[in-house]
């Protein structure tokens, strides 16, 4: 399968712990995005990269959240000092910024539960 | 600011009948518009997009959408619904100067046999 993959698929953590998620995009895609989705809502943008550069970050993203894409391939999203309000599905997507290929392809998500 | 509205939380339609899922948007400049579908316990799947050109765009699984600039709408349509079309549908928009998608709240489509 050459789609977007995310690891882990599920994560249960205690409040105050740090967690890190990984996303592997479609191999030829140069853009990578992170979104968060809570039950009954549409995905909410967090941040995105073009190659290694982080081009945009949501104002809603607190300082406890950080994302990296060090070699322009996979990306990690870290949440420090987790809170119960961080419980959500974290979605990764990738796209090819070329021509009219603007659609983003999503991975299966990482479901985070903070107890 | 960019925004998307999906005015119906749920749409019910009988199998074989046409379906419409509504979407209106607000964005500065030319909009790039998308429809995604989400099945239970599965990721978002891309259905179709409007970037430029013909106002009627065709996508996967027999779906199509009509872009109406004056009404700022991008409604999803299908001539004949299938039970397997039952899922959660999201409309999304992005502006030309940003990569991020802004999603609507989603519309649950229920197709009954």
GROMACS .gro file of C-alpha atoms in nm:
model
  228
    1UNK     CA    1   0.000   0.000   0.000
    2UNK     CA    2   0.153   0.331  -0.107
    3UNK     CA    3  -0.090   0.556   0.080
    4UNK     CA    4  -0.030   0.776   0.381
    5UNK     CA    5   0.052   0.576   0.692
    6UNK     CA    6   0.036   0.680   1.056
    7UNK     CA    7   0.175   0.522   1.367
    8UNK     CA    8   0.047   0.437   1.619
    9UNK     CA    9  -0.318   0.394   1.529
   10UNK     CA   10  -0.426   0.426   1.889
   11UNK     CA   11  -0.261   0.583   2.190
   12UNK     CA   12  -0.385   0.596   2.547
   13UNK     CA   13  -0.189   0.816   2.782
   14UNK     CA   14  -0.224   0.974   3.120
   15UNK     CA   15  -0.265   1.346   3.161
   16UNK     CA   16   0.069   1.520   3.179
   17UNK     CA   17   0.257   1.267   2.970
   18UNK     CA   18   0.421   1.346   2.637
   19UNK     CA   19   0.320   1.165   2.318
   20UNK     CA   20   0.466   1.153   1.968
   21UNK     CA   21   0.296   1.048   1.648
   22UNK     CA   22   0.454   0.962   1.317
   23UNK     CA   23   0.329   1.016   0.963
   24UNK     CA   24   0.475   0.874   0.643
   25UNK     CA   25   0.336   1.052   0.336
   26UNK     CA   26   0.295   0.923  -0.016
   27UNK     CA   27   0.653   0.902  -0.135
   28UNK     CA   28   0.651   1.161  -0.415
   29UNK     CA   29   0.444   1.417  -0.221
   30UNK     CA   30   0.628   1.730  -0.108
   31UNK     CA   31   0.356   1.869   0.122
   32UNK     CA   32   0.252   1.719   0.451
   33UNK     CA   33  -0.033   1.835   0.673
   34UNK     CA   34  -0.157   1.768   1.025
   35UNK     CA   35  -0.521   1.801   1.128
   36UNK     CA   36  -0.717   1.719   1.440
   37UNK     CA   37  -1.072   1.582   1.438
   38UNK     CA   38  -1.303   1.551   1.733
   39UNK     CA   39  -1.628   1.356   1.734
   40UNK     CA   40  -1.898   1.517   1.528
   41UNK     CA   41  -1.668   1.783   1.382
   42UNK     CA   42  -1.480   1.833   1.062
   43UNK     CA   43  -1.101   1.812   1.064
   44UNK     CA   44  -0.927   2.120   1.200
   45UNK     CA   45  -0.599   2.237   1.049
   46UNK     CA   46  -0.291   2.228   1.272
   47UNK     CA   47   0.014   2.281   1.052
   48UNK     CA   48   0.175   2.196   0.721
   49UNK     CA   49   0.515   2.152   0.562
   50UNK     CA   50   0.654   2.187   0.216
   51UNK     CA   51   0.960   1.967   0.211
   52UNK     CA   52   1.140   2.045   0.539
   53UNK     CA   53   0.992   2.392   0.587
   54UNK     CA   54   0.697   2.447   0.816
   55UNK     CA   55   0.493   2.696   0.614
   56UNK     CA   56   0.188   2.753   0.829
   57UNK     CA   57   0.080   2.685   1.183
   58UNK     CA   58  -0.266   2.730   1.329
   59UNK     CA   59  -0.306   2.997   1.595
   60UNK     CA   60  -0.508   2.739   1.784
   61UNK     CA   61  -0.197   2.526   1.826
   62UNK     CA   62  -0.061   2.579   2.172
   63UNK     CA   63   0.308   2.579   2.259
   64UNK     CA   64   0.266   2.223   2.383
   65UNK     CA   65   0.237   2.106   2.023
   66UNK     CA   66   0.536   2.077   1.793
   67UNK     CA   67   0.580   1.920   1.454
   68UNK     CA   68   0.887   1.838   1.253
   69UNK     CA   69   0.973   1.705   0.911
   70UNK     CA   70   1.350   1.690   0.931
   71UNK     CA   71   1.438   1.534   0.597
   72UNK     CA   72   1.133   1.629   0.400
   73UNK     CA   73   0.992   1.278   0.420
   74UNK     CA   74   0.818   1.154   0.735
   75UNK     CA   75   0.688   1.390   1.002
   76UNK     CA   76   0.637   1.372   1.376
   77UNK     CA   77   0.381   1.553   1.589
   78UNK     CA   78   0.461   1.581   1.959
   79UNK     CA   79   0.224   1.687   2.231
   80UNK     CA   80   0.383   1.775   2.562
   81UNK     CA   81   0.204   1.765   2.898
   82UNK     CA   82  -0.112   1.619   2.749
   83UNK     CA   83  -0.451   1.739   2.869
   84UNK     CA   84  -0.788   1.568   2.847
   85UNK     CA   85  -0.890   1.822   2.584
   86UNK     CA   86  -0.620   1.684   2.355
   87UNK     CA   87  -0.821   1.365   2.313
   88UNK     CA   88  -0.900   1.349   1.942
   89UNK     CA   89  -0.817   1.182   1.612
   90UNK     CA   90  -0.495   1.324   1.467
   91UNK     CA   91  -0.492   1.306   1.089
   92UNK     CA   92  -0.200   1.338   0.854
   93UNK     CA   93  -0.234   1.416   0.485
   94UNK     CA   94   0.001   1.470   0.195
   95UNK     CA   95  -0.018   1.632  -0.145
   96UNK     CA   96   0.190   1.718  -0.446
   97UNK     CA   97   0.222   2.092  -0.493
   98UNK     CA   98   0.235   2.083  -0.871
   99UNK     CA   99   0.000   2.194  -1.143
  100UNK     CA  100  -0.361   2.149  -1.033
  101UNK     CA  101  -0.288   1.857  -0.802
  102UNK     CA  102  -0.423   2.029  -0.493
  103UNK     CA  103  -0.606   1.739  -0.335
  104UNK     CA  104  -0.478   1.606  -0.006
  105UNK     CA  105  -0.467   1.236   0.068
  106UNK     CA  106  -0.533   1.137   0.425
  107UNK     CA  107  -0.395   0.863   0.643
  108UNK     CA  108  -0.607   0.649   0.878
  109UNK     CA  109  -0.534   0.873   1.177
  110UNK     CA  110  -0.402   0.825   1.528
  111UNK     CA  111  -0.669   0.820   1.796
  112UNK     CA  112  -0.542   0.976   2.118
  113UNK     CA  113  -0.718   0.921   2.448
  114UNK     CA  114  -0.595   1.116   2.748
  115UNK     CA  115  -0.711   0.977   3.082
  116UNK     CA  116  -1.144   3.441   0.675
  117UNK     CA  117  -1.223   3.115   0.504
  118UNK     CA  118  -1.527   2.917   0.611
  119UNK     CA  119  -1.750   2.635   0.494
  120UNK     CA  120  -2.109   2.565   0.587
  121UNK     CA  121  -2.293   2.239   0.544
  122UNK     CA  122  -2.646   2.330   0.648
  123UNK     CA  123  -2.777   1.976   0.687
  124UNK     CA  124  -2.652   1.745   0.960
  125UNK     CA  125  -2.818   1.450   0.788
  126UNK     CA  126  -2.965   1.376   0.448
  127UNK     CA  127  -3.195   1.080   0.399
  128UNK     CA  128  -3.268   0.940   0.055
  129UNK     CA  129  -3.410   0.619  -0.086
  130UNK     CA  130  -3.188   0.394  -0.292
  131UNK     CA  131  -3.213   0.475  -0.659
  132UNK     CA  132  -3.321   0.834  -0.600
  133UNK     CA  133  -3.097   1.134  -0.673
  134UNK     CA  134  -2.910   1.286  -0.383
  135UNK     CA  135  -2.777   1.632  -0.304
  136UNK     CA  136  -2.551   1.731  -0.017
  137UNK     CA  137  -2.524   2.106   0.021
  138UNK     CA  138  -2.218   2.321   0.080
  139UNK     CA  139  -2.158   2.694   0.081
  140UNK     CA  140  -1.825   2.864   0.130
  141UNK     CA  141  -1.653   3.192   0.198
  142UNK     CA  142  -1.299   3.264   0.083
  143UNK     CA  143  -1.095   3.556  -0.043
  144UNK     CA  144  -1.010   3.524  -0.408
  145UNK     CA  145  -1.071   3.219  -0.619
  146UNK     CA  146  -1.176   2.913  -0.421
  147UNK     CA  147  -1.036   2.567  -0.445
  148UNK     CA  148  -1.316   2.332  -0.339
  149UNK     CA  149  -1.317   1.968  -0.239
  150UNK     CA  150  -1.546   1.690  -0.126
  151UNK     CA  151  -1.430   1.406   0.098
  152UNK     CA  152  -1.611   1.101   0.231
  153UNK     CA  153  -1.548   0.925   0.561
  154UNK     CA  154  -1.665   0.573   0.631
  155UNK     CA  155  -1.676   0.443   0.990
  156UNK     CA  156  -1.330   0.365   1.126
  157UNK     CA  157  -1.167   0.471   0.802
  158UNK     CA  158  -0.977   0.776   0.689
  159UNK     CA  159  -1.103   1.057   0.472
  160UNK     CA  160  -1.123   0.969   0.105
  161UNK     CA  161  -1.097   1.230  -0.168
  162UNK     CA  162  -1.403   1.237  -0.399
  163UNK     CA  163  -1.361   1.537  -0.628
  164UNK     CA  164  -1.236   1.892  -0.662
  165UNK     CA  165  -1.303   2.219  -0.835
  166UNK     CA  166  -1.002   2.433  -0.918
  167UNK     CA  167  -1.094   2.603  -1.243
  168UNK     CA  168  -1.281   2.537  -1.564
  169UNK     CA  169  -1.621   2.370  -1.603
  170UNK     CA  170  -1.862   2.434  -1.319
  171UNK     CA  171  -1.974   2.070  -1.315
  172UNK     CA  172  -1.700   1.839  -1.197
  173UNK     CA  173  -1.711   1.462  -1.187
  174UNK     CA  174  -1.543   1.244  -0.931
  175UNK     CA  175  -1.520   0.898  -0.785
  176UNK     CA  176  -1.808   0.651  -0.743
  177UNK     CA  177  -2.042   0.842  -0.975
  178UNK     CA  178  -2.045   1.161  -0.768
  179UNK     CA  179  -2.040   1.506  -0.921
  180UNK     CA  180  -2.052   1.858  -0.786
  181UNK     CA  181  -2.166   2.189  -0.924
  182UNK     CA  182  -1.972   2.507  -0.856
  183UNK     CA  183  -2.186   2.820  -0.844
  184UNK     CA  184  -1.980   3.133  -0.797
  185UNK     CA  185  -2.271   3.374  -0.754
  186UNK     CA  186  -2.426   3.161  -0.481
  187UNK     CA  187  -2.086   3.059  -0.338
  188UNK     CA  188  -2.201   2.700  -0.337
  189UNK     CA  189  -2.052   2.364  -0.424
  190UNK     CA  190  -2.323   2.103  -0.385
  191UNK     CA  191  -2.246   1.733  -0.414
  192UNK     CA  192  -2.479   1.527  -0.629
  193UNK     CA  193  -2.538   1.177  -0.754
  194UNK     CA  194  -2.812   1.075  -0.998
  195UNK     CA  195  -2.891   0.742  -0.830
  196UNK     CA  196  -2.800   0.671  -0.467
  197UNK     CA  197  -2.671   0.337  -0.343
  198UNK     CA  198  -2.700   0.199   0.009
  199UNK     CA  199  -2.320   0.179   0.009
  200UNK     CA  200  -2.304   0.559  -0.032
  201UNK     CA  201  -2.416   0.593   0.330
  202UNK     CA  202  -2.131   0.775   0.504
  203UNK     CA  203  -2.016   1.111   0.640
  204UNK     CA  204  -1.942   1.371   0.375
  205UNK     CA  205  -1.721   1.677   0.420
  206UNK     CA  206  -1.691   1.983   0.202
  207UNK     CA  207  -1.362   2.174   0.222
  208UNK     CA  208  -1.218   2.495   0.082
  209UNK     CA  209  -0.875   2.647   0.053
  210UNK     CA  210  -0.762   2.981  -0.078
  211UNK     CA  211  -0.497   3.025  -0.343
  212UNK     CA  212  -0.236   3.160  -0.100
  213UNK     CA  213  -0.253   2.885   0.160
  214UNK     CA  214  -0.225   2.510   0.168
  215UNK     CA  215  -0.462   2.443   0.453
  216UNK     CA  216  -0.811   2.305   0.405
  217UNK     CA  217  -1.104   2.442   0.599
  218UNK     CA  218  -1.368   2.177   0.647
  219UNK     CA  219  -1.739   2.197   0.707
  220UNK     CA  220  -1.905   2.017   0.996
  221UNK     CA  221  -1.999   1.723   0.781
  222UNK     CA  222  -2.327   1.578   0.656
  223UNK     CA  223  -2.432   1.223   0.728
  224UNK     CA  224  -2.588   1.063   0.422
  225UNK     CA  225  -2.828   0.777   0.493
  226UNK     CA  226  -2.945   0.580   0.191
  227UNK     CA  227  -3.228   0.339   0.269
  228UNK     CA  228  -3.314   0.035   0.059
   0.00000   0.00000   0.00000
